[in-house]
Each structure stands twice: as C-alpha cells, then as structure tokens.
PDB file of C-alpha atoms in Angstrom:
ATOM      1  CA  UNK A 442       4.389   8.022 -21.624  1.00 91.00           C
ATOM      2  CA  UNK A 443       0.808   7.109 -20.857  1.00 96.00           C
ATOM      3  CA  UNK A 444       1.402   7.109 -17.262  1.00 98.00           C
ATOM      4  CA  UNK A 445       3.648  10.071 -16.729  1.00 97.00           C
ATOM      5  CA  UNK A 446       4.082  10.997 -13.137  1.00 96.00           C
ATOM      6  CA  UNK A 447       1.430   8.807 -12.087  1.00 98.00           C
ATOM      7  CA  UNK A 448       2.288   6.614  -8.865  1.00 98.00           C
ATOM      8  CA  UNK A 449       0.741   3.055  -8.733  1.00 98.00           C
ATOM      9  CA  UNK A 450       0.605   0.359  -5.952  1.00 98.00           C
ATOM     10  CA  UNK A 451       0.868  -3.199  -7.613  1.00 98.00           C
ATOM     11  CA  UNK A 452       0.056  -5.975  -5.771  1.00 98.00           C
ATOM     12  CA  UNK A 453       0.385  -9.535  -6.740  1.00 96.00           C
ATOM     13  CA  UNK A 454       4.405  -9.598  -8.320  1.00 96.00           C
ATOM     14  CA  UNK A 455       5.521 -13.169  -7.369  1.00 93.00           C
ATOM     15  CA  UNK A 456       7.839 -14.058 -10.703  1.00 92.00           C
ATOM     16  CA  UNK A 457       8.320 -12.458 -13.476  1.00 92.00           C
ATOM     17  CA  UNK A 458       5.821 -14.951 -15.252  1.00 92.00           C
ATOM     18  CA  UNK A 459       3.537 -12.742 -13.435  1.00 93.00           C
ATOM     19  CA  UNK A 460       0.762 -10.444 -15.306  1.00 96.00           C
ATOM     20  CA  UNK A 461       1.616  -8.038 -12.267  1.00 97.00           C
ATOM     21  CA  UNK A 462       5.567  -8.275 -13.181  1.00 98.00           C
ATOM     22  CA  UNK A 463       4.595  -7.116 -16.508  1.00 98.00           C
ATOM     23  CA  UNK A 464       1.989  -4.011 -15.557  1.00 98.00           C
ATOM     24  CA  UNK A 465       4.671  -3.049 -13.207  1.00 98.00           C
ATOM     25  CA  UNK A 466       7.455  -3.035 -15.982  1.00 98.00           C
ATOM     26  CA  UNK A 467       5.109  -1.196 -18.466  1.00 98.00           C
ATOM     27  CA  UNK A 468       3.877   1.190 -15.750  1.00 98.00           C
ATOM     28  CA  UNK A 469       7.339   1.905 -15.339  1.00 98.00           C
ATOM     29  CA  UNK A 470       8.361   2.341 -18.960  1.00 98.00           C
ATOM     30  CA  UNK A 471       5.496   4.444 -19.305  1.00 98.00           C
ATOM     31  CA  UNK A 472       6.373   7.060 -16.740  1.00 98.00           C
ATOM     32  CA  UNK A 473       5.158   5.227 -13.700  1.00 98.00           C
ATOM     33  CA  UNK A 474       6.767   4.876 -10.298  1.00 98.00           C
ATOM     34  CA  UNK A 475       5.503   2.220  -8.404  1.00 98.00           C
ATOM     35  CA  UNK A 476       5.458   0.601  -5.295  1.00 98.00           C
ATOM     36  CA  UNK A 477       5.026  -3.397  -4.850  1.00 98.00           C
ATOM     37  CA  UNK A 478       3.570  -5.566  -1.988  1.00 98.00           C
ATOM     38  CA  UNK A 479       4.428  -8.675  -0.890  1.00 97.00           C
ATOM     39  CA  UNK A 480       4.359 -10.880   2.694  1.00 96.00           C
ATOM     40  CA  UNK A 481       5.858 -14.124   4.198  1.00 94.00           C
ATOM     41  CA  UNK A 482       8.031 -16.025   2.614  1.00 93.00           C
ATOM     42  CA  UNK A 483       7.113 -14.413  -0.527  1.00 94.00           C
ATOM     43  CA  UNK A 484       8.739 -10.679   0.145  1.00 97.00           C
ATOM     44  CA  UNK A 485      12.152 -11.975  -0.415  1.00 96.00           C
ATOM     45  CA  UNK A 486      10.802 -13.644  -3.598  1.00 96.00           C
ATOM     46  CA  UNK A 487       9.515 -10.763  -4.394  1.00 97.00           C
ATOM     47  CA  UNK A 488      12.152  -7.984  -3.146  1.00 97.00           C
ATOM     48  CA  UNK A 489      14.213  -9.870  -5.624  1.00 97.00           C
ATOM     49  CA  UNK A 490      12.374 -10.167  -8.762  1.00 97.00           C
ATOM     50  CA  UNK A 491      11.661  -6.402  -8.156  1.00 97.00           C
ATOM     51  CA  UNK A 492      15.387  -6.119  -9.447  1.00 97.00           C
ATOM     52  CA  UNK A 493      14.146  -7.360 -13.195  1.00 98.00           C
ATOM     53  CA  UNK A 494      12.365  -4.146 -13.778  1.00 98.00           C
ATOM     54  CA  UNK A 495      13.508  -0.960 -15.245  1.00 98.00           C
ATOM     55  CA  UNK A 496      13.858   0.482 -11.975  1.00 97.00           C
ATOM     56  CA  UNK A 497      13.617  -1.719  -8.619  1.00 98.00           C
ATOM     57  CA  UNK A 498      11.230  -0.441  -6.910  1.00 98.00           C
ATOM     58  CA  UNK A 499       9.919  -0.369  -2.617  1.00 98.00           C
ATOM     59  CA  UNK A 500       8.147  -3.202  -1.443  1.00 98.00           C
ATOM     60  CA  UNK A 501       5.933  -2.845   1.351  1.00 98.00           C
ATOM     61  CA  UNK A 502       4.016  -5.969   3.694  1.00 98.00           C
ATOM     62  CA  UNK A 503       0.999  -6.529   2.922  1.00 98.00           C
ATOM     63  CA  UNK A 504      -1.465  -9.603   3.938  1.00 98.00           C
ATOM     64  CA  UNK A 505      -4.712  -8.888   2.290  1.00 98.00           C
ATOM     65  CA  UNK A 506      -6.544 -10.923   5.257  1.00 97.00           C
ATOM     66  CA  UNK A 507      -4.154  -9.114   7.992  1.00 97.00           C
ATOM     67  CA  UNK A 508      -6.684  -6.196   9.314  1.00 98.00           C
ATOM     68  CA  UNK A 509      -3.316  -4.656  10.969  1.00 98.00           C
ATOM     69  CA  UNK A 510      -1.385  -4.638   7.489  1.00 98.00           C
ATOM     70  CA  UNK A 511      -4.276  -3.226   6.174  1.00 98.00           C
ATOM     71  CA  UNK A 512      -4.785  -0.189   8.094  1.00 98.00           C
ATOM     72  CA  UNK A 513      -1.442   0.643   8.454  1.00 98.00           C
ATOM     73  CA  UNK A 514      -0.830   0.550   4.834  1.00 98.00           C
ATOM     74  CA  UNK A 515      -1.511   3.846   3.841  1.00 98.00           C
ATOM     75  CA  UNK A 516       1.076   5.286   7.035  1.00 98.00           C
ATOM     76  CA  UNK A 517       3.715   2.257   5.868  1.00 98.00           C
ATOM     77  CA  UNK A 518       3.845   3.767   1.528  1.00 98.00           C
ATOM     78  CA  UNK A 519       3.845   7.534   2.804  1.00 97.00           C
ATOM     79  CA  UNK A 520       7.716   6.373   3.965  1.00 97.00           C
ATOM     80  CA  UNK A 521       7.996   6.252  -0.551  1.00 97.00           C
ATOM     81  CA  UNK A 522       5.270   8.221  -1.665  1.00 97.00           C
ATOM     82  CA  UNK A 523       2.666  11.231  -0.861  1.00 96.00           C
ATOM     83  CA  UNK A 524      -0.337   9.757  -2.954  1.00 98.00           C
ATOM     84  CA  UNK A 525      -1.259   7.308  -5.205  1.00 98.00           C
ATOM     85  CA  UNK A 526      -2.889   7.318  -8.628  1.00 98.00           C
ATOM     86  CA  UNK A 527      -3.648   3.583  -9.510  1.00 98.00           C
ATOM     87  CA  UNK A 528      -3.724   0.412  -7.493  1.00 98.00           C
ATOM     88  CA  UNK A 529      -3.440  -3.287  -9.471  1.00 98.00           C
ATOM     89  CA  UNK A 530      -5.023  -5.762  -7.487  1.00 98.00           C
ATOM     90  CA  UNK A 531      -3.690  -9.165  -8.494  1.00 97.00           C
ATOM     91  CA  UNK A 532      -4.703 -11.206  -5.290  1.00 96.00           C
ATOM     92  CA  UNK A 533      -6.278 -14.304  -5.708  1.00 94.00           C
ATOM     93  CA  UNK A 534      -5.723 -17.666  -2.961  1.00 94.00           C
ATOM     94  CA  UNK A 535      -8.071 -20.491  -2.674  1.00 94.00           C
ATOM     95  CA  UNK A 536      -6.764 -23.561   0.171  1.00 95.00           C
ATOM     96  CA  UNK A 537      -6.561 -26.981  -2.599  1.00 93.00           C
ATOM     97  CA  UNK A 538     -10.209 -28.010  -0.683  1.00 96.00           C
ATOM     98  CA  UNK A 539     -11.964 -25.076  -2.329  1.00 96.00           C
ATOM     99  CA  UNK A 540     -11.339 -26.865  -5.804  1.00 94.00           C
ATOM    100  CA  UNK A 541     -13.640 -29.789  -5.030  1.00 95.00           C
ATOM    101  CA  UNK A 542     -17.202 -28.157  -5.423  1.00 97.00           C
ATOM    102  CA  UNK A 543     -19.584 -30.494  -3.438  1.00 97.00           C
ATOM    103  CA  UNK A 544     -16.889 -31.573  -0.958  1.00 98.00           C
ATOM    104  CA  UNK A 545     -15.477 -27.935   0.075  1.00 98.00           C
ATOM    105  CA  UNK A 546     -15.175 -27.142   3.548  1.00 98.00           C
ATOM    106  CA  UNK A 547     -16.907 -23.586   4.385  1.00 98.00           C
ATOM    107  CA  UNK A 548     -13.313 -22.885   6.240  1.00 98.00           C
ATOM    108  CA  UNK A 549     -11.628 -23.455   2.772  1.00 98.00           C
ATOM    109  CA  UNK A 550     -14.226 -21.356   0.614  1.00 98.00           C
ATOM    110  CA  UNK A 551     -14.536 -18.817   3.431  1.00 98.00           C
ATOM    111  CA  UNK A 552     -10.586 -18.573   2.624  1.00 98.00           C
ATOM    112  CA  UNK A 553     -10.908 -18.036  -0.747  1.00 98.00           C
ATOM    113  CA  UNK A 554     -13.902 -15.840  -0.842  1.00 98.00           C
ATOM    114  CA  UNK A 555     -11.972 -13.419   1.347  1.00 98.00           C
ATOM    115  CA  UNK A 556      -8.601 -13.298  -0.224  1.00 98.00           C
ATOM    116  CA  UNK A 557      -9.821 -13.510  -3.519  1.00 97.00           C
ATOM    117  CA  UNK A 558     -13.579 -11.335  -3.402  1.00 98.00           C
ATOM    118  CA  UNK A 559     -13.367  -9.153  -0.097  1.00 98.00           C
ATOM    119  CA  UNK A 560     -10.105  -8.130  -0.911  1.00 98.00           C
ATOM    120  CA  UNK A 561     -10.716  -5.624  -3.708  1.00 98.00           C
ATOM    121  CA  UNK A 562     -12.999  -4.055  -0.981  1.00 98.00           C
ATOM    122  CA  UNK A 563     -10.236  -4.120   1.748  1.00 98.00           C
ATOM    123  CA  UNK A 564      -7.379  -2.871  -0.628  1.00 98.00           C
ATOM    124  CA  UNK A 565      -9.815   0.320  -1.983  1.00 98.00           C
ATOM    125  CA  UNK A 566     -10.724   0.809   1.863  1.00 98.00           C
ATOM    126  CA  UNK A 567      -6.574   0.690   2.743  1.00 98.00           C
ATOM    127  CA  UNK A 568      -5.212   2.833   0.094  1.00 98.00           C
ATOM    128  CA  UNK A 569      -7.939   5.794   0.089  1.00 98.00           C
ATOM    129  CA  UNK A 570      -6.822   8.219   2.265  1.00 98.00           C
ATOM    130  CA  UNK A 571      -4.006   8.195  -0.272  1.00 98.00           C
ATOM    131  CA  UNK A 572      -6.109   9.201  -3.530  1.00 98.00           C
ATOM    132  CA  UNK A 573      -7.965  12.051  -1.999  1.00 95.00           C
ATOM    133  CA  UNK A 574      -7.268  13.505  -5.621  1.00 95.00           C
ATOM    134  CA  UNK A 575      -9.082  10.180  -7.651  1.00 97.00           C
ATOM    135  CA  UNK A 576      -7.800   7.389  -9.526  1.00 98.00           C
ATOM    136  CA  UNK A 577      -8.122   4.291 -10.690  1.00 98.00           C
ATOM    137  CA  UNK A 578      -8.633   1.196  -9.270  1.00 98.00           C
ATOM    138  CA  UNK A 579      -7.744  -2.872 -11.593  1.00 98.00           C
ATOM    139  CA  UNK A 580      -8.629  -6.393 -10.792  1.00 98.00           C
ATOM    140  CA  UNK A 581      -8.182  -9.219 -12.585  1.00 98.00           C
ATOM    141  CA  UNK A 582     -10.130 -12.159 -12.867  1.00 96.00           C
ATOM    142  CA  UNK A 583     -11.011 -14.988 -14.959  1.00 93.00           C
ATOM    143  CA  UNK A 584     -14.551 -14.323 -16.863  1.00 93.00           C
ATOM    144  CA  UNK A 585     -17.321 -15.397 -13.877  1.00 94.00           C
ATOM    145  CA  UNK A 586     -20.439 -15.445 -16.187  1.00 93.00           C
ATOM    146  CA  UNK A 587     -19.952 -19.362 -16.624  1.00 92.00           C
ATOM    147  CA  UNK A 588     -18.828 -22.831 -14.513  1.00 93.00           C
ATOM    148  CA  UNK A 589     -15.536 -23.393 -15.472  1.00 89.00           C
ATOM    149  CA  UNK A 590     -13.974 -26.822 -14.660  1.00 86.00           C
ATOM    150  CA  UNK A 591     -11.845 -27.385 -11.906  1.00 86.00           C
ATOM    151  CA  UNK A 592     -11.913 -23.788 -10.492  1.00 90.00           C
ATOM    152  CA  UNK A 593     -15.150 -24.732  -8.308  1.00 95.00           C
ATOM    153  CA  UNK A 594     -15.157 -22.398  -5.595  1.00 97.00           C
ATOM    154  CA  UNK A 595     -12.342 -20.322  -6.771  1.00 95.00           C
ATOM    155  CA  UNK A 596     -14.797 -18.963  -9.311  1.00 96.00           C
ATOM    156  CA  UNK A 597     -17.768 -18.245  -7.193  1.00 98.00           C
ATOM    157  CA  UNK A 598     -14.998 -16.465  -5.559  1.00 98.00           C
ATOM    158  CA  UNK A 599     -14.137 -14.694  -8.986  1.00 97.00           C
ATOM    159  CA  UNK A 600     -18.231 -13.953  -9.632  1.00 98.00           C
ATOM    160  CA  UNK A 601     -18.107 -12.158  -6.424  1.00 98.00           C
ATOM    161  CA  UNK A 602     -14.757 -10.418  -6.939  1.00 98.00           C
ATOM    162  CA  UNK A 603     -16.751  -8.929 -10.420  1.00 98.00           C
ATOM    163  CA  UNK A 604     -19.496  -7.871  -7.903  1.00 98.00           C
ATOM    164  CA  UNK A 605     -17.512  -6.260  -5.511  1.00 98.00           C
ATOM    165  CA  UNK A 606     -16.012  -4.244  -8.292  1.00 98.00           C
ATOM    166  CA  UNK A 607     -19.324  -2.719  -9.479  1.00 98.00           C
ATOM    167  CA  UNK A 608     -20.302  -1.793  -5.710  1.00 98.00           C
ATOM    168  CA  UNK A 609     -16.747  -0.040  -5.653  1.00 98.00           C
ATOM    169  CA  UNK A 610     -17.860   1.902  -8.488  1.00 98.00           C
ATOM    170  CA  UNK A 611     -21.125   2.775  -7.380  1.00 98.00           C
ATOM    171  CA  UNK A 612     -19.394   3.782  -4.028  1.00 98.00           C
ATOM    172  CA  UNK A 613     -15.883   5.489  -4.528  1.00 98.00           C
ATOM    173  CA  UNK A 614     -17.076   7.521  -8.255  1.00 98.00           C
ATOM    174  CA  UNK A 615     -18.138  10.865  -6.001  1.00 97.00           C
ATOM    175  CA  UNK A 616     -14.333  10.757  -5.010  1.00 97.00           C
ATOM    176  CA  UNK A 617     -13.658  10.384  -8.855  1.00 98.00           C
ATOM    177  CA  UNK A 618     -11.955   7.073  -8.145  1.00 98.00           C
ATOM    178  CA  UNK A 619     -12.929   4.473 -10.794  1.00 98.00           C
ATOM    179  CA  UNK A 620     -13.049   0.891 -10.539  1.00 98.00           C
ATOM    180  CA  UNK A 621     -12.648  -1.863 -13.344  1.00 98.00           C
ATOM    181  CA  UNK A 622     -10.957  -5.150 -14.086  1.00 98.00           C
ATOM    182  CA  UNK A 623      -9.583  -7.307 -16.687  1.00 98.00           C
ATOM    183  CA  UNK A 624     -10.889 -10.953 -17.446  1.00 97.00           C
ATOM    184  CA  UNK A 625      -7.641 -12.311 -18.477  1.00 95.00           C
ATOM    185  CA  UNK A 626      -7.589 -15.335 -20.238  1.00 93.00           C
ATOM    186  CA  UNK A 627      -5.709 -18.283 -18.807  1.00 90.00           C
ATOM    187  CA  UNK A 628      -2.073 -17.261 -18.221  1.00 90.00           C
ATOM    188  CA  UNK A 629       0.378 -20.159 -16.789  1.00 83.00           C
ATOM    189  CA  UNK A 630       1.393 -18.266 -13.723  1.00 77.00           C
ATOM    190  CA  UNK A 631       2.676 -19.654 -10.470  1.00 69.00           C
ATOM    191  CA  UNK A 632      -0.779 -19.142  -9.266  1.00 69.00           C
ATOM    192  CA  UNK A 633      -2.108 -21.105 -12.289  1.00 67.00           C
ATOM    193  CA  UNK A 634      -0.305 -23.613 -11.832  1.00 66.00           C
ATOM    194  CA  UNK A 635      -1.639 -24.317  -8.156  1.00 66.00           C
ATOM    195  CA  UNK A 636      -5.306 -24.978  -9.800  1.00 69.00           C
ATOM    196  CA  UNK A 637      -5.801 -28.930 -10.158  1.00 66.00           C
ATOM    197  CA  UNK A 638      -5.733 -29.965 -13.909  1.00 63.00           C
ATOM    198  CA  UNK A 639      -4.672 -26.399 -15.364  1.00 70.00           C
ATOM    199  CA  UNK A 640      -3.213 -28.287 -18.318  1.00 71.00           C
ATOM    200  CA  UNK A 641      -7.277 -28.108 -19.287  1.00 75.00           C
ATOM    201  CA  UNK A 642      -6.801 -24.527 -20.489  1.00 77.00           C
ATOM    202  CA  UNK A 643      -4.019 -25.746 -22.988  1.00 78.00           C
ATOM    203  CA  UNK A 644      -7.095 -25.958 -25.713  1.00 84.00           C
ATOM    204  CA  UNK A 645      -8.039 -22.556 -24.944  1.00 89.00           C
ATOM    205  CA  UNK A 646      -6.160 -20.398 -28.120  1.00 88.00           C
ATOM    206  CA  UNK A 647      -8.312 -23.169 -30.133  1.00 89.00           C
ATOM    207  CA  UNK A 648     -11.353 -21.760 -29.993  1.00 91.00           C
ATOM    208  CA  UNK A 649     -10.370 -17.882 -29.646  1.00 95.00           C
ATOM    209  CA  UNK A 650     -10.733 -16.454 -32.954  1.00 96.00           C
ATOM    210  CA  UNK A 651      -7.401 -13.601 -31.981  1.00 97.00           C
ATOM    211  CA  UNK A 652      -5.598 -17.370 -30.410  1.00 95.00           C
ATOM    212  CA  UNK A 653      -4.050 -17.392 -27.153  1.00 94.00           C
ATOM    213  CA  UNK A 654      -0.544 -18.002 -25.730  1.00 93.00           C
ATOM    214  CA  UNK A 655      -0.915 -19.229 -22.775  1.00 91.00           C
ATOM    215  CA  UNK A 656       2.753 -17.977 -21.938  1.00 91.00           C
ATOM    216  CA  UNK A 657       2.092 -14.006 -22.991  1.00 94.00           C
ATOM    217  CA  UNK A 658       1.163 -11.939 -20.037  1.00 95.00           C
ATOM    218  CA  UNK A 659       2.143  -8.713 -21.822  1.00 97.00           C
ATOM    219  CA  UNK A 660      -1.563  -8.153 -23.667  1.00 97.00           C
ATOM    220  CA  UNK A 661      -3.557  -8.323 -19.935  1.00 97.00           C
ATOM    221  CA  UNK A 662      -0.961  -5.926 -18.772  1.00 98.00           C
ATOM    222  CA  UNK A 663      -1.379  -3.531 -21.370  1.00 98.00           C
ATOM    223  CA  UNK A 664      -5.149  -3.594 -20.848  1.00 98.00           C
ATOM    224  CA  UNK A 665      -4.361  -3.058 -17.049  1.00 98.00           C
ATOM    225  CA  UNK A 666      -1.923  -0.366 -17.793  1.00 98.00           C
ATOM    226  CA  UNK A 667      -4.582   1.438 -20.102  1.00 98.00           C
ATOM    227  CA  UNK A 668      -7.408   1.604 -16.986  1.00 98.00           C
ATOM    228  CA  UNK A 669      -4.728   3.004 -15.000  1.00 98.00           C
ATOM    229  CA  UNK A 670      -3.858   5.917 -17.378  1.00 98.00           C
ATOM    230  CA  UNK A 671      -6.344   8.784 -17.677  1.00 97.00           C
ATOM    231  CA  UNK A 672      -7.745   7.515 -20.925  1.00 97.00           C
ATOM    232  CA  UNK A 673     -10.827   6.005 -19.248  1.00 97.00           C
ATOM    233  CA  UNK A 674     -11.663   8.506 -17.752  1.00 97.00           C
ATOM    234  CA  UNK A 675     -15.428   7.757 -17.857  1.00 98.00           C
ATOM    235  CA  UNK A 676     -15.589   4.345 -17.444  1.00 98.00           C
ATOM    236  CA  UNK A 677     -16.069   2.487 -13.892  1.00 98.00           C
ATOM    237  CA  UNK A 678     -17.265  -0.748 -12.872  1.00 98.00           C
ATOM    238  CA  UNK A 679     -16.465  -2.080 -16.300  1.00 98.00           C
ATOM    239  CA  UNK A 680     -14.844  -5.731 -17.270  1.00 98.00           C
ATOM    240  CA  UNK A 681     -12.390  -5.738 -20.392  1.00 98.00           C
ATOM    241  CA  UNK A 682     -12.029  -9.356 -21.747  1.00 98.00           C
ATOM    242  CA  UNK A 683      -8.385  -9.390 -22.874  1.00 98.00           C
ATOM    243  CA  UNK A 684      -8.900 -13.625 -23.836  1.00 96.00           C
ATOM    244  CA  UNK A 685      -8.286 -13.490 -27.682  1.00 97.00           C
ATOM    245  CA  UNK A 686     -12.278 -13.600 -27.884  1.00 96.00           C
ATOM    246  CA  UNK A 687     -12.826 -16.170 -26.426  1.00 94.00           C
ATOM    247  CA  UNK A 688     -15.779 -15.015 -24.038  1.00 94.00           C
ATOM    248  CA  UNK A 689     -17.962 -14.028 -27.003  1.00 94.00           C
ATOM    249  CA  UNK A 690     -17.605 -17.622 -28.598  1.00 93.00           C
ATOM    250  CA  UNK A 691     -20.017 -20.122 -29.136  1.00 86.00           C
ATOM    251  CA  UNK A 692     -19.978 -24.089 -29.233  1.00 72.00           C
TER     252      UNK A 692
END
C-alpha cells in the first residue's frame, strides 16, 4: 500500500491504453483515491473508462488552456476532496502543423508549447492551494536531450516541458512540494498514434538493452506511482528514464 490514504489528481485518462489509466489503477490498488480530469467531447470518454478501474472514480472539467477551468479547479475537487497529495500530469497536444519543423505556423507551435510546456506550470499554479501540506508533482515526456524524427515541434515543446519542471522545483520545494517526471519510452497510445509516422518507434525495443513493448504502459506507471509515494522524498526536479535503456545507448 505505497500510497495509503494519499489523494491524487490524474490528468490525461483517455482509454485504458493510457499510461494515466494505468497510474490511476495502481494508485488505486495501492491505497490511492483519486480524482480524474477530462473536457469536451472527451469527459464522456473518459467518465466511462473511469468505470474499468478498481473503483470509478469523480471526474472534474478541466481545459489546461481554459484560464477559467483553471482557477476554479481547486473550488470544483473540494466538492470530492479536502487536499491533494500528488498530481499526474499527462497533457500533451500539438495541432498536425506543429509536426512539420521548417513549415510550422507560430499559431500551431504556440498551441503546442502551451498545452504541452506551460501546462505543468498552470496545473502546479491550479492545484496549490490544495497541498498546503506538500506533495508531489509527475510529468511525462519523451527524453528532450535529442531531435527525434517526426515529433518536430512537439519536442521543443517536450525540452521545455523538462525545463519547466526544474523551475517548479526550484520554486514550490519551500512548500515541500516536489516536482519530477518520467521519460517514457514510446507507448502506442491514442495520443501516439496522432504523431505522423509513429510506426518509426516500432524499432525502438531493438536497441534497448531491457527491450521495449511498445504495448506495456504498466512499467511508466509504476515509475509514476513511485514519485507520487513518499519514497522520494528528497528528490525534485529529477527525470527517470523508464525506456528499457534506451537513452543511455549508443550507435
């Protein structure tokens, strides 16, 4: 029960493919009780693959680049809960533009820079006055330290995401809130499957010396789970590679 009485807000549950589906359903069978977001057309989506976990949980609106949903967030989850403990963020949108590099619109990378970057910043900001007694704070994101093909500007997007996490550190560790995210390696997610040529990634387990399954969501989850729990309790603005190794590989 790693998570025992802790209460988490989990963004980012759209199927059950989902590495959010599956840090919600271990957050859960580790002692968790959790609330989900969702917004649009997705909430229904959403309200109903809540029913696959242990124990359906609230869902509450939530538009990441709606200034409205966010400042009303923390009044809209005191309806379920007096506090939170952890928040997953597992928000990432680019328009199809941003995935042509020199030919990107600014309105298209502007998009994804602030869904998938400022966000982290505006979700913290949102859900504060709710962890007046600390916490943790997860992103994921797909290792920024190189040019990946095809992602284009969602990854500039993704290097600023990692950057945003280490000024959250710097800036909500007096409250004893800590901030850190996983580098997942490439899971074949709804949202994954939006990115032009994702079949690319297919090669990936190949030169991961642990291998990959492209399919598994379960080991990124667990990591997530783990920097939710109080077991880190002195680490902040950190990234855990959870990628079968293959970050720290050579040609």
């Amino acid at each position: 029960m790693l998570l025992d009485g802790k209460k988490l807000l989990v963004t980012g549950v759209l199927m059950d493919s989902s590495i959010a589906f599956h840090v919600a359903r271990l957050a859960q069978e580790q002692g968790a009780e959790v609330v989900l977001t969702s917004f649009g057309r997705t909430f229904r989506i959403t309200q109903s693959i809540a029913k696959r976990l242990p124990v359906t949980p609230e869902v509450v609106e939530l538009d990441v680049s709606n200034q409205e949903h966010l400042d009303t967030l923390a009044e809209r989850l005191r309806e379920h809960t007096d506090h939170l403990d952890g928040v997953l963020h597992s928000i990432g949108f680019a328009p199809r533009g941003a995935f042509d590099f020199m030919n990107a619109p600014w309105e298209d990378v502007a998009t994804a820079l602030q869904v998938s970057a400022y966000s982290l910043k505006s979700l913290a900001v949102a859900a504060l006055p709710l962890m007046s007694e600390g916490g943790s704070i997860v992103g994921l994101t797909m290792d920024a330290q190189v040019a990946w093909p095809v992602y284009d500007w969602m990854g500039v997007a993704k290097a600023a995401f990692e950057a945003t996490n280490r000024y959250l550190a710097r800036d909500l560790g007096a409250q004893g809130i800590r901030s850190n995210l996983v580098a997942a390696g490439p899971i074949a997610t709804t949202a994954a499957r939006s990115i032009p040529m994702f079949e690319q990634f297919a090669k990936w387990g190949e030169r991961a010396p642990l291998g990959w399954d492209l399919k598994d969501a379960e080991p990124a989850a667990k990591a997530c789970v783990a920097l939710l729990s109080d077991w880190f309790p002195a680490t902040t603005g950190e990234i855990v590679h959870v990628d079968g190794g293959f970050h720290a590989m050579g040609f």
